[in-house]
Coordinates of C-alpha atoms and ligand atoms in Angstrom, one line a residue:
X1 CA 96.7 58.9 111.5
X2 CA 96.6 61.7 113.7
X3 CA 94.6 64.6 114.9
X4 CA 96.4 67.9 115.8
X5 CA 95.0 68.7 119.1
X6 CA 94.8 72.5 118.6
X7 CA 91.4 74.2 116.6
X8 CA 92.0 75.5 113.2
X9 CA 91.0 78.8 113.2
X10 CA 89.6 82.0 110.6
X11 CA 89.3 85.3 110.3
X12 CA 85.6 85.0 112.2
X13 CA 86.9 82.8 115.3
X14 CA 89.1 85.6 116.4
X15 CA 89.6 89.3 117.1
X16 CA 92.9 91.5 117.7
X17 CA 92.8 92.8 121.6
X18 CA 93.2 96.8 121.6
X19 CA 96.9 98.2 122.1
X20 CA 97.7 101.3 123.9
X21 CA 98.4 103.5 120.9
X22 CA 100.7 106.9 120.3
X23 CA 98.8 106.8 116.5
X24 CA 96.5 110.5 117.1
X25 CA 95.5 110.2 113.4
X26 CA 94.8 107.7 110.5
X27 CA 97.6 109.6 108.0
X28 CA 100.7 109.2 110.8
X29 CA 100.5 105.5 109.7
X30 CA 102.5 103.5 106.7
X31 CA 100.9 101.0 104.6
X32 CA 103.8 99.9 102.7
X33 CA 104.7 96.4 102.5
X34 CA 106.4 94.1 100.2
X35 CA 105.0 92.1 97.8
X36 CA 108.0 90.1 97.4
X37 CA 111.5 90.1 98.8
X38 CA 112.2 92.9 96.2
X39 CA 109.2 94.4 94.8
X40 CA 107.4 96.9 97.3
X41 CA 103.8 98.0 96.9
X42 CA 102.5 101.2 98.6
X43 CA 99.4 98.8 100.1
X44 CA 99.1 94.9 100.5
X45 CA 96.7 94.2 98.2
X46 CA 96.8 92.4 95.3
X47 CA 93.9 91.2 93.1
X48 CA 93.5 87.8 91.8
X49 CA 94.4 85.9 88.8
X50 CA 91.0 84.8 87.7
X51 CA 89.3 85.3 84.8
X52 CA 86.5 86.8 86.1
X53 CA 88.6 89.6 88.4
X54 CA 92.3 90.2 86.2
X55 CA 93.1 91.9 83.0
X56 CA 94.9 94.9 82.1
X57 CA 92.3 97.1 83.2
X58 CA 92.0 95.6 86.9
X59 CA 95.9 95.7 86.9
X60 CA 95.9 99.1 86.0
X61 CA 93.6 100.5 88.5
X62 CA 95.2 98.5 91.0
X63 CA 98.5 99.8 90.4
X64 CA 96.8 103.1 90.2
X65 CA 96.2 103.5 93.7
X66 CA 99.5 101.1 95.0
X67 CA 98.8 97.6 94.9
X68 CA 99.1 95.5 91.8
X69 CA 96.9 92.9 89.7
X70 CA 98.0 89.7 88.4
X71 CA 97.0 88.8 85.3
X72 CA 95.4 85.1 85.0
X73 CA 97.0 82.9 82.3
X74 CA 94.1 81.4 80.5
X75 CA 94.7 83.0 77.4
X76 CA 97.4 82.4 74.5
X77 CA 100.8 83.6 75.2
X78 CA 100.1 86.3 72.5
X79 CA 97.2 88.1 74.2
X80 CA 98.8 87.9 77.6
X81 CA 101.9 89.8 76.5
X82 CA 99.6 91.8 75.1
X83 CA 98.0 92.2 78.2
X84 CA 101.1 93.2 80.3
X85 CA 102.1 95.9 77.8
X86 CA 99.2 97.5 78.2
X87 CA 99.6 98.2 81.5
X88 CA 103.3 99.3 81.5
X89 CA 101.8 101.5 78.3
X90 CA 99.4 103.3 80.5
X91 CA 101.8 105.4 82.6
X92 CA 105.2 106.3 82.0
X93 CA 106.6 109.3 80.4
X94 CA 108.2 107.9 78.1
X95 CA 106.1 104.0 75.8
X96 CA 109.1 101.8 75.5
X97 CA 108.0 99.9 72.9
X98 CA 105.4 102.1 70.8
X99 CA 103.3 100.6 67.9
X100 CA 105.0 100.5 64.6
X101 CA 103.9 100.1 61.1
X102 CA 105.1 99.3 57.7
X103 CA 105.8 102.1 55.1
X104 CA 104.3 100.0 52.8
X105 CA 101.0 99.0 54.8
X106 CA 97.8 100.6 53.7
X107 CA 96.0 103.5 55.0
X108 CA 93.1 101.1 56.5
X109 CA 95.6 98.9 58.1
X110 CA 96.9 101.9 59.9
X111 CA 93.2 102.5 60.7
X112 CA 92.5 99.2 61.7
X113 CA 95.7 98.6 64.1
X114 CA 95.0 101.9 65.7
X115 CA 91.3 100.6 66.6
X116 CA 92.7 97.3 67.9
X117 CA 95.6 98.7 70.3
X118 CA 93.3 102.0 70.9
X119 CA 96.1 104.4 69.8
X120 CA 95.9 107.7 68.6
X121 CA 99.2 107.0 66.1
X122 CA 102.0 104.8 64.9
X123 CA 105.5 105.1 63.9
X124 CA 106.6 104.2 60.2
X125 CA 108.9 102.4 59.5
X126 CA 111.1 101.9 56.5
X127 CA 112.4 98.4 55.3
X128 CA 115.0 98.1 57.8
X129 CA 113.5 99.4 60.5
X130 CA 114.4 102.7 60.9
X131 CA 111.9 105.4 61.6
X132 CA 110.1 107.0 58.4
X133 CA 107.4 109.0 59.7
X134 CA 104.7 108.8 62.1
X135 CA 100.8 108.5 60.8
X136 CA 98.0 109.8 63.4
X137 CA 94.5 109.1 63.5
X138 CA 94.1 112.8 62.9
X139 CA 96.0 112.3 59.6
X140 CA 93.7 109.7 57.9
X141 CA 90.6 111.7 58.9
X142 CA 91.8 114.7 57.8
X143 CA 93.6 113.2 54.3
X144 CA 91.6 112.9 51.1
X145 CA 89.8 109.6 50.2
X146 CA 92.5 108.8 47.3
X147 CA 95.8 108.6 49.8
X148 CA 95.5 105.2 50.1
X149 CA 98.5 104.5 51.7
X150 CA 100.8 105.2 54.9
X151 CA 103.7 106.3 52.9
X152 CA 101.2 108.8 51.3
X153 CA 99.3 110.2 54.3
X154 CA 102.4 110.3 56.8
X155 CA 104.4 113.0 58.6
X156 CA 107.6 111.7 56.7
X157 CA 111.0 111.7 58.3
X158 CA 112.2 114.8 57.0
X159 CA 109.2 116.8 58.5
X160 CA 109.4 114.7 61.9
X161 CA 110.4 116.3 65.3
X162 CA 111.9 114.0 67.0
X163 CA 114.0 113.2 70.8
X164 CA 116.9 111.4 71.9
X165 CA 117.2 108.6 73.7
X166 CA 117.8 110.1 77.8
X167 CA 115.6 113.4 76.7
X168 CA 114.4 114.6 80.4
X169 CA 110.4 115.1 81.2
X170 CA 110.7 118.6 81.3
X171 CA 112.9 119.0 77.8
X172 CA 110.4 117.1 76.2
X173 CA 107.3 119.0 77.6
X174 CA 108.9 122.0 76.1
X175 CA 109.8 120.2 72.3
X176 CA 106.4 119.2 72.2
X177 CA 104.7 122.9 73.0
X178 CA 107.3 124.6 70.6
X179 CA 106.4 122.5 67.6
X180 CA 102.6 122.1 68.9
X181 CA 102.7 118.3 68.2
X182 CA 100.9 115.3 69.9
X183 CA 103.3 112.8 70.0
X184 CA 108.0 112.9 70.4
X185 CA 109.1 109.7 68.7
X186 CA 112.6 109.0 70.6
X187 CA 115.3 108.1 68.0
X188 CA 119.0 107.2 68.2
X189 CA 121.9 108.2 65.9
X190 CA 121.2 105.0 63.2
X191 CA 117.5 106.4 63.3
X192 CA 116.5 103.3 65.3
X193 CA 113.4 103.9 67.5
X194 CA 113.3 103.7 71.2
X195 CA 110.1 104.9 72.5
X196 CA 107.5 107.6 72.5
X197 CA 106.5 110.3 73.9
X198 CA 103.0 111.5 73.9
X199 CA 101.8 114.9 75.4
X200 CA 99.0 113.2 77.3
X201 CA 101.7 111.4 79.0
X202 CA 104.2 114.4 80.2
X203 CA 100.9 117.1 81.4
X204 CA 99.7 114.3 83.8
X205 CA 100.2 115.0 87.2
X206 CA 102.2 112.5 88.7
X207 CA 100.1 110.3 91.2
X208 CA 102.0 109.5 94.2
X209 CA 99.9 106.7 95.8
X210 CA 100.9 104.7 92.6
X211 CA 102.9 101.1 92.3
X212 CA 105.7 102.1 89.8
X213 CA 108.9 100.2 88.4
X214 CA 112.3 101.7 88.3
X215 CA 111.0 103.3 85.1
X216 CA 107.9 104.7 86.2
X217 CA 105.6 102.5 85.0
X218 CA 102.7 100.8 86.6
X219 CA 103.6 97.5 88.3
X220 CA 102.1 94.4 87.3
X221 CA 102.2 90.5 87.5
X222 CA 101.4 87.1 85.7
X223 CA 100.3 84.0 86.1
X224 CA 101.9 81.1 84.8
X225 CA 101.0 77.5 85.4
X226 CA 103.5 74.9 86.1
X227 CA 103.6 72.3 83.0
X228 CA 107.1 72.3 81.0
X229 CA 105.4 74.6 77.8
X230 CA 105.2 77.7 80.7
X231 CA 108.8 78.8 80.4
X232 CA 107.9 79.8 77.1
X233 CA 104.8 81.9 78.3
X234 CA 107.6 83.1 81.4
X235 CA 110.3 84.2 78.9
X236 CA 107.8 86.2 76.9
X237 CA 106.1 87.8 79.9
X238 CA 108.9 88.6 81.5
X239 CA 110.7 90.5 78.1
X240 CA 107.2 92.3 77.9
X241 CA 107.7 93.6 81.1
X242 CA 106.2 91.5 83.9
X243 CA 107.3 92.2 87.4
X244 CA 106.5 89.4 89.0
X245 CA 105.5 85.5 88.1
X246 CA 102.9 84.2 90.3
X247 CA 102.9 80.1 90.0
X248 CA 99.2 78.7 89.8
X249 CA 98.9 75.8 91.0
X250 CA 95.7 74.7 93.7
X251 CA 98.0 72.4 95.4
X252 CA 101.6 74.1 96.2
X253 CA 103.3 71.6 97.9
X254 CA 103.6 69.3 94.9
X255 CA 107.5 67.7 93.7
X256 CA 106.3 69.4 90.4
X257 CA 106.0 72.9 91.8
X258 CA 108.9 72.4 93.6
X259 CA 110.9 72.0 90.4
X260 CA 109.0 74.2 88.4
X261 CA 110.5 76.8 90.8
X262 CA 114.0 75.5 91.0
X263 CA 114.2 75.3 87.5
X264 CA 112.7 78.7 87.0
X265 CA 115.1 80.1 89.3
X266 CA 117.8 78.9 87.4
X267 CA 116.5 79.9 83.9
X268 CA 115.6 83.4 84.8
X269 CA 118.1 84.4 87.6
X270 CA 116.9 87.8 88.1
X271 CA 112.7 87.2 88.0
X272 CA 110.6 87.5 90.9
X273 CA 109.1 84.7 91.7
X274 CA 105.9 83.4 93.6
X275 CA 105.0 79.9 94.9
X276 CA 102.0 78.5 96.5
X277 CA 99.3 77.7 97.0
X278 CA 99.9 76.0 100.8
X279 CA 98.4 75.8 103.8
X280 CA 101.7 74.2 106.2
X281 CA 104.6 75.0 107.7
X282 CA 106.2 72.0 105.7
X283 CA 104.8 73.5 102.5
X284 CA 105.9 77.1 102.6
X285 CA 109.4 76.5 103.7
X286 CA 110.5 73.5 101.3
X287 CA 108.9 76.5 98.1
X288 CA 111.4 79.4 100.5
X289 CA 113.5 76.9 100.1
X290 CA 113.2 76.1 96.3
X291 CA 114.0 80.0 95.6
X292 CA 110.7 81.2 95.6
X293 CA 110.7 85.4 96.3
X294 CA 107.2 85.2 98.2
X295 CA 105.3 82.1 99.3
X296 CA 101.2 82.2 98.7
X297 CA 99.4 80.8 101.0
X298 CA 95.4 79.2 101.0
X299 CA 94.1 75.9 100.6
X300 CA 90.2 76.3 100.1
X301 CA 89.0 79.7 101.9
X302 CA 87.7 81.4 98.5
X303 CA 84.8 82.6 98.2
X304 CA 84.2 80.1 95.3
X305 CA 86.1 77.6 96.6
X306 CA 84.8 73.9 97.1
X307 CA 88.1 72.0 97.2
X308 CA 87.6 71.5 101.2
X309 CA 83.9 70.3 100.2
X310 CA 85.1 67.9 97.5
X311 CA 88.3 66.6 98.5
X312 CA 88.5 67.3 102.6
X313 CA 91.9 68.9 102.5
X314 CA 92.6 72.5 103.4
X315 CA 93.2 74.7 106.5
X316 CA 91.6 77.5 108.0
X317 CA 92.9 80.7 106.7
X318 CA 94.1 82.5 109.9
X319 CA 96.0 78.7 111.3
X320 CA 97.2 78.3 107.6
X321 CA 98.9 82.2 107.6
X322 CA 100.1 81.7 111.2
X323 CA 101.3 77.7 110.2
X324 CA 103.2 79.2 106.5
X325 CA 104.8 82.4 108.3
X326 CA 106.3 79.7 110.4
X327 CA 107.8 77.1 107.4
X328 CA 109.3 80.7 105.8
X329 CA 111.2 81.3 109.2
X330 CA 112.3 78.1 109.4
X331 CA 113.6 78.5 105.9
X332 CA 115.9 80.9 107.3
X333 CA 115.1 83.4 104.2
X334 CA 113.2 86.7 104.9
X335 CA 110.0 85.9 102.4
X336 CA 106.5 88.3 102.6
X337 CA 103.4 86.0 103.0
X338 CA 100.2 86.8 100.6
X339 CA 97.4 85.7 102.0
X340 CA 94.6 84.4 99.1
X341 CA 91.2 84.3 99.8
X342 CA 88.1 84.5 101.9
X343 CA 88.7 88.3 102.4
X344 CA 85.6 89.8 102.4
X345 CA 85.6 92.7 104.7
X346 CA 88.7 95.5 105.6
X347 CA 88.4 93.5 109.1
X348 CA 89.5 90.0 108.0
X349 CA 92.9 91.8 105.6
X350 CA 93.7 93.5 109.3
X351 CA 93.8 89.9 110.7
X352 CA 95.6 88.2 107.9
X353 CA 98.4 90.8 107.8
X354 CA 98.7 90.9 112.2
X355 CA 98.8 87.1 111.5
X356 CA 102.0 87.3 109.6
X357 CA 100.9 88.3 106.0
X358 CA 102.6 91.6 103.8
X359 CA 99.7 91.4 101.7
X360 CA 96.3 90.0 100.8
X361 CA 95.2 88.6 97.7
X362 CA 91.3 89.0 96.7
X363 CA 89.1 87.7 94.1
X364 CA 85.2 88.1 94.9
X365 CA 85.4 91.2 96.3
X366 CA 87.0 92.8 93.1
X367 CA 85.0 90.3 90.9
X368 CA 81.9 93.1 91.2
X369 CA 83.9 96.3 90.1
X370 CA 83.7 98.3 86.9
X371 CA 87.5 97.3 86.2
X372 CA 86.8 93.4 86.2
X373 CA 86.5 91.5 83.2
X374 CA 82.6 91.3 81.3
X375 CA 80.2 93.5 81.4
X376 CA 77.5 94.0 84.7
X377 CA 73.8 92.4 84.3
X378 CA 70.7 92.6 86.0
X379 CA 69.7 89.8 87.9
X380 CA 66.3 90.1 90.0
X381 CA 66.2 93.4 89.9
X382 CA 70.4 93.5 90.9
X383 CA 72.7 94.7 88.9
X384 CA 75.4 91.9 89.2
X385 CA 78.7 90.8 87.8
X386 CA 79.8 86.9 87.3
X387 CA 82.8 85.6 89.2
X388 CA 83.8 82.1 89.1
X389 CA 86.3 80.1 90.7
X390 CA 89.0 78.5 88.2
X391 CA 88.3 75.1 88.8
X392 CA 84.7 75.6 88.4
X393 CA 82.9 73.7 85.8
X394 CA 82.7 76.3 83.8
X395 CA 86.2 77.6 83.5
X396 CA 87.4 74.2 83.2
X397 CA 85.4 73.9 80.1
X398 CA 86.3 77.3 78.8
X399 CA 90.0 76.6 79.3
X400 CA 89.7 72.9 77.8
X401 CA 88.1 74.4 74.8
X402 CA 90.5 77.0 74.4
X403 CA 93.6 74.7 74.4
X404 CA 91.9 72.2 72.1
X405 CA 90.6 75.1 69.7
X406 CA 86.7 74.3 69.9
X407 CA 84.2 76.1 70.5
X408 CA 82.9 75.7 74.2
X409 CA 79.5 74.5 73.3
X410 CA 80.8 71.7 71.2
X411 CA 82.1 70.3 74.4
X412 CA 79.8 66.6 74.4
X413 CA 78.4 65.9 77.6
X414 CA 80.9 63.1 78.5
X415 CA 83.4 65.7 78.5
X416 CA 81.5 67.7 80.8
X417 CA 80.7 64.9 83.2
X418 CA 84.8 63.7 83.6
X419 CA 85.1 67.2 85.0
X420 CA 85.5 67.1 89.1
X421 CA 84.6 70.8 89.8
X422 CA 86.7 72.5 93.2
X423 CA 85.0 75.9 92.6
X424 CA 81.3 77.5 91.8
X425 CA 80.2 80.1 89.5
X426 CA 78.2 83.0 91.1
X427 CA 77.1 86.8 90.5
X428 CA 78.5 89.3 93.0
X429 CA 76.7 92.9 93.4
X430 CA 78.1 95.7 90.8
X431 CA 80.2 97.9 93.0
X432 CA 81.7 100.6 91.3
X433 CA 85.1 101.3 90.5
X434 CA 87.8 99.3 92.6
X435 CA 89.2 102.6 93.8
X436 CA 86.0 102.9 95.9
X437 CA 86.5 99.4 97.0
X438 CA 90.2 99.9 98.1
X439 CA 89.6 103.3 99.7
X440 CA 87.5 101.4 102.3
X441 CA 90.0 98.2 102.7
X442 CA 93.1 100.7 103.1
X443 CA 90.9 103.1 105.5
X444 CA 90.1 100.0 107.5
X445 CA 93.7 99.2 107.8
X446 CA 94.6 102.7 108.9
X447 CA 91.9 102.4 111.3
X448 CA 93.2 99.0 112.3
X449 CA 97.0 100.2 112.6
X450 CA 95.6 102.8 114.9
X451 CA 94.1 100.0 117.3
X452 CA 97.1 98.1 117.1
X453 CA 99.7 100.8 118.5
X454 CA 101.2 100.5 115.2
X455 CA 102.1 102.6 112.5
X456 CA 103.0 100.0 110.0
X457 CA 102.2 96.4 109.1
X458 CA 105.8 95.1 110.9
X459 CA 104.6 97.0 114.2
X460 CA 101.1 95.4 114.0
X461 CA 102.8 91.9 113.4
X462 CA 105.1 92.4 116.3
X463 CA 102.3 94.0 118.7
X464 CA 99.2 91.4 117.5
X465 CA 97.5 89.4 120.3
X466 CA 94.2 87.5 119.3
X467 CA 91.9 86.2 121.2
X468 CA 89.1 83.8 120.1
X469 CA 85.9 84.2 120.4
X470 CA 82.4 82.3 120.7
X471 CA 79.5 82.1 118.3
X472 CA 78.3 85.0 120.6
X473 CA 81.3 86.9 120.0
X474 CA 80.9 86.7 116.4
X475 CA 77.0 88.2 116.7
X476 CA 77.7 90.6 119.1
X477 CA 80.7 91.5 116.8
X478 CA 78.4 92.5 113.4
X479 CA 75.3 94.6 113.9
X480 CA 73.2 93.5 115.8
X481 CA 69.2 93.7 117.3
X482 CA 68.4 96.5 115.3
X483 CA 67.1 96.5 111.9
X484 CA 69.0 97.7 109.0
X485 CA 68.1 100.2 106.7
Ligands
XMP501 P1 88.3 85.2 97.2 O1 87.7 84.7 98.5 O2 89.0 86.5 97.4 O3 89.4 84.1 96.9 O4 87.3 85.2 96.1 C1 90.1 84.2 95.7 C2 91.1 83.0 95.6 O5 90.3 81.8 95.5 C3 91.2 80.8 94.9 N1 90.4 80.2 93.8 C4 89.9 78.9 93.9 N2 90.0 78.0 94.8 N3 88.6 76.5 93.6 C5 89.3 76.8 94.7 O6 89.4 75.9 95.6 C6 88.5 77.4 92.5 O7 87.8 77.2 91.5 C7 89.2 78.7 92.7 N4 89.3 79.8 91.9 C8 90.0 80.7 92.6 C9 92.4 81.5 94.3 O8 93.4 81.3 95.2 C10 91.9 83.0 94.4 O9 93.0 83.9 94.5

């Protein structure tokens, strides 16, 4: 046994001491970072692969406005391909792999798969798969009651405008106003398709603050857990699109993770690939070390976390970034850090990243916001949203139910009482949309750069001296002797 003679220490116990700075304004500073050793987002935030904070809408919104969502695995592999593509559908110019139906389908199945992927139209086609048309929405209103059929109410191939595969934004902008049409299908010589174009897509501006691929479309990750059947859920994420793997595991530093990583590494050469959770220098440089591409780091500082209640293990948040950046350098490969959880204000990201992190994951925080999962409630008076941590009781039961096929409630209460819970369920207040929520964590950065004498995250890293204060720091710190209103 022994005790390390030195304090663990968290966002709270310390504050970054002022720098002289050249910074005159918050735009002359840069807040891009990498997410990984290849994949750069245009600010270090990242939300979390819960249930309660990460679909395609979250991911979306994030990559929106530069960062990028990881989507959480507990759903079939089905669904969470699903998932992926509809946030690489949701900008782009050109859909790379657009809805298609059969020529021989029926009107009301074209009806019905346009409902469930909320499309406006589908490409027909024929027998062996070449392109025979395109139906719209607009066509089965606007067709009479006894055209039962796609093949009936279609554009057919004859009548269809259609691109080549390399067509430029601006060419297509034009085909599409000479011939007045909504959507471009893009078709090769053997009339094979290869994407769409829609006119939504080439009249919206571009946004520059977004997180794109090479391709121009939205970035986004997954979540993948580390049992053998995952390299089936990998392979399939990864052909639908997905940038980056995240490995979820509570307990990072674990011969199976190790593995999981080695051996993904060798099955998938060219994925990006991130390992954690851990909380020690041994832990973050043996997973550099495996061939991860970015090492997560955080052992118990979520908001919803009770794995340092229940099983005594875990490490302050600020000791555990400071600790991990250290086991990546020793790994002598040039990793980014993400620091997950217990982020609650723009304050405590600042710290994290000066501490040694490129970016910040967060799950509470995001939990509340329009874009999260489920629907807002009011609770005394409060209109709330539920977040809850993935080991909770509740999302263990969920997921158990899930893989066994039952329905949760049919769970007997001997199952529920073998669970060991590391995680609560809670509500968090309804905040808006997440772009509000960001525009005050990246402002706080700026702001934070600024104090620094830094005009980007390496500058703050290299310039960071924190000093650590007392109880009366930490009052004197918050608002204080005055009442709020
Ligand atoms: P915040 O503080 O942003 O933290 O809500 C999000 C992170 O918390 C982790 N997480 C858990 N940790 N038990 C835990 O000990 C849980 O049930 C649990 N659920 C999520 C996870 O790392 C997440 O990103």
């Amino acid at each position: 046994m022994k005790i390390r003679p030195t304090k663990g220490l968290t966002f709270e116990d310390v504050l970054l001491i002022p720098r002289r700075s050249a910074i005159a304004s918050r735009s002359d500073v840069e807040t891009t970072t990498r997410l990984t050793d290849r994949i750069r987002l245009k600010i270090p935030v990242v939300s979390a692969n819960m249930d309660t904070v990460t679909e395609a809408g979250m991911a979306i919104a994030m990559a929106k406005n530069g960062g990028i969502g990881i989507i959480h695995r507990f759903m079939s592999i089905e669904n969470h391909v699903r998932q992926i593509q509809r946030v690489k559908r949701a900008q782009g110019f050109v859909v790379e792999n657009p809805y298609t139906i059969d020529i021989n389908a029926s009107a009301d199945q074209a009806r019905h798969m346009m409902t469930h992927h909320d499309v406006g139209g589908l490409v027909v086609v024929d027998e062996s798969g070449k392109v025979a048309g395109i139906i719209t929405q607009r066509d089965l209103s606007l067709a009479a009651p006894a055209l039962a059929t796609v093949k009936q109410t279609m554009t057919p191939a004859e009548k269809l405008v259609t691109a080549a595969p390399g067509i430029s934004i601006d060419e297509a902008r034009d085909i599409l106003y000479q011939y007045r049409i909504e959507k471009l299908p893009v078709v090769d010589a053997d009339r094979r398709l290869k994407g769409l174009i829609t006119a939504q897509d080439v009249t919206r501006p571009e946004n520059p603050r977004a997180a794109l691929d090479a391709k121009g479309h939205l970035l986004v990750g997954a979540a993948i857990g580390v049992t053998r059947g995952e390299f089936e859920r990998a392979a399939a994420l990864l052909e639908a699109g997905a940038d980056v793997l995240v490995l979820d595991i509570a307990h990072g530093h674990a011969d199976h993770c190790i593995k999981m990583v080695v051996e993904l590494r060798q099955r998938f050469p060219q994925a990006q690939i991130v390992a954690g959770n851990v909380a020690s220098t041994d832990g973050a440089r043996e997973l550099a070390e495996a061939g991860a591409n970015a090492i997560k780091v955080g052992i118990g500082p979520g908001s919803i976390c009770t794995t340092r209640i229940v099983t005594g293990f875990g490490v302050p948040q600020l000791t555990a970034i400071i600790d991990s950046a250290e086991g990546i350098r020793q790994s002598g490969r040039n990793l980014p850090l993400i620091a997950d959880g217990g982020i609650q204000k723009a304050g405590d990201m600042v710290k994290a990243l000066a501490a040694g992190a490129e970016t910040v994951m967060i799950g509470s925080m995001f939990a509340g916001t329009e874009e999260s999962p489920g629907s807002p409630v009011i609770r005394d008076g409060q209109k709330v949203k539920v977040v809850r941590g993935m080991a909770s009781l509740g999302a263990t039961m969920g997921r158990r139910a899930a893989e066994s096929g039952r329905d949760e409630s049919a769970e007997d209460s001997e199952d529920w009482n073998k669970v060991v819970p590391e995680g609560v369920e809670a509500v968090v207040p309804y905040r808006g949309y997440v772009a509000e929520v960001l525009h005050q964590l990246v402002g706080g950065l700026r702001s934070g750069l600024s104090y620094g004498g830094a005009h980007n995250i390496k500058e703050l890293q290299e310039n960071a001296e924190f000093i650590e204060i007392t109880p009366a720091g930490i009052k004197e710190s918050g608002s204080h002797d005055v009442r709020r209103i």
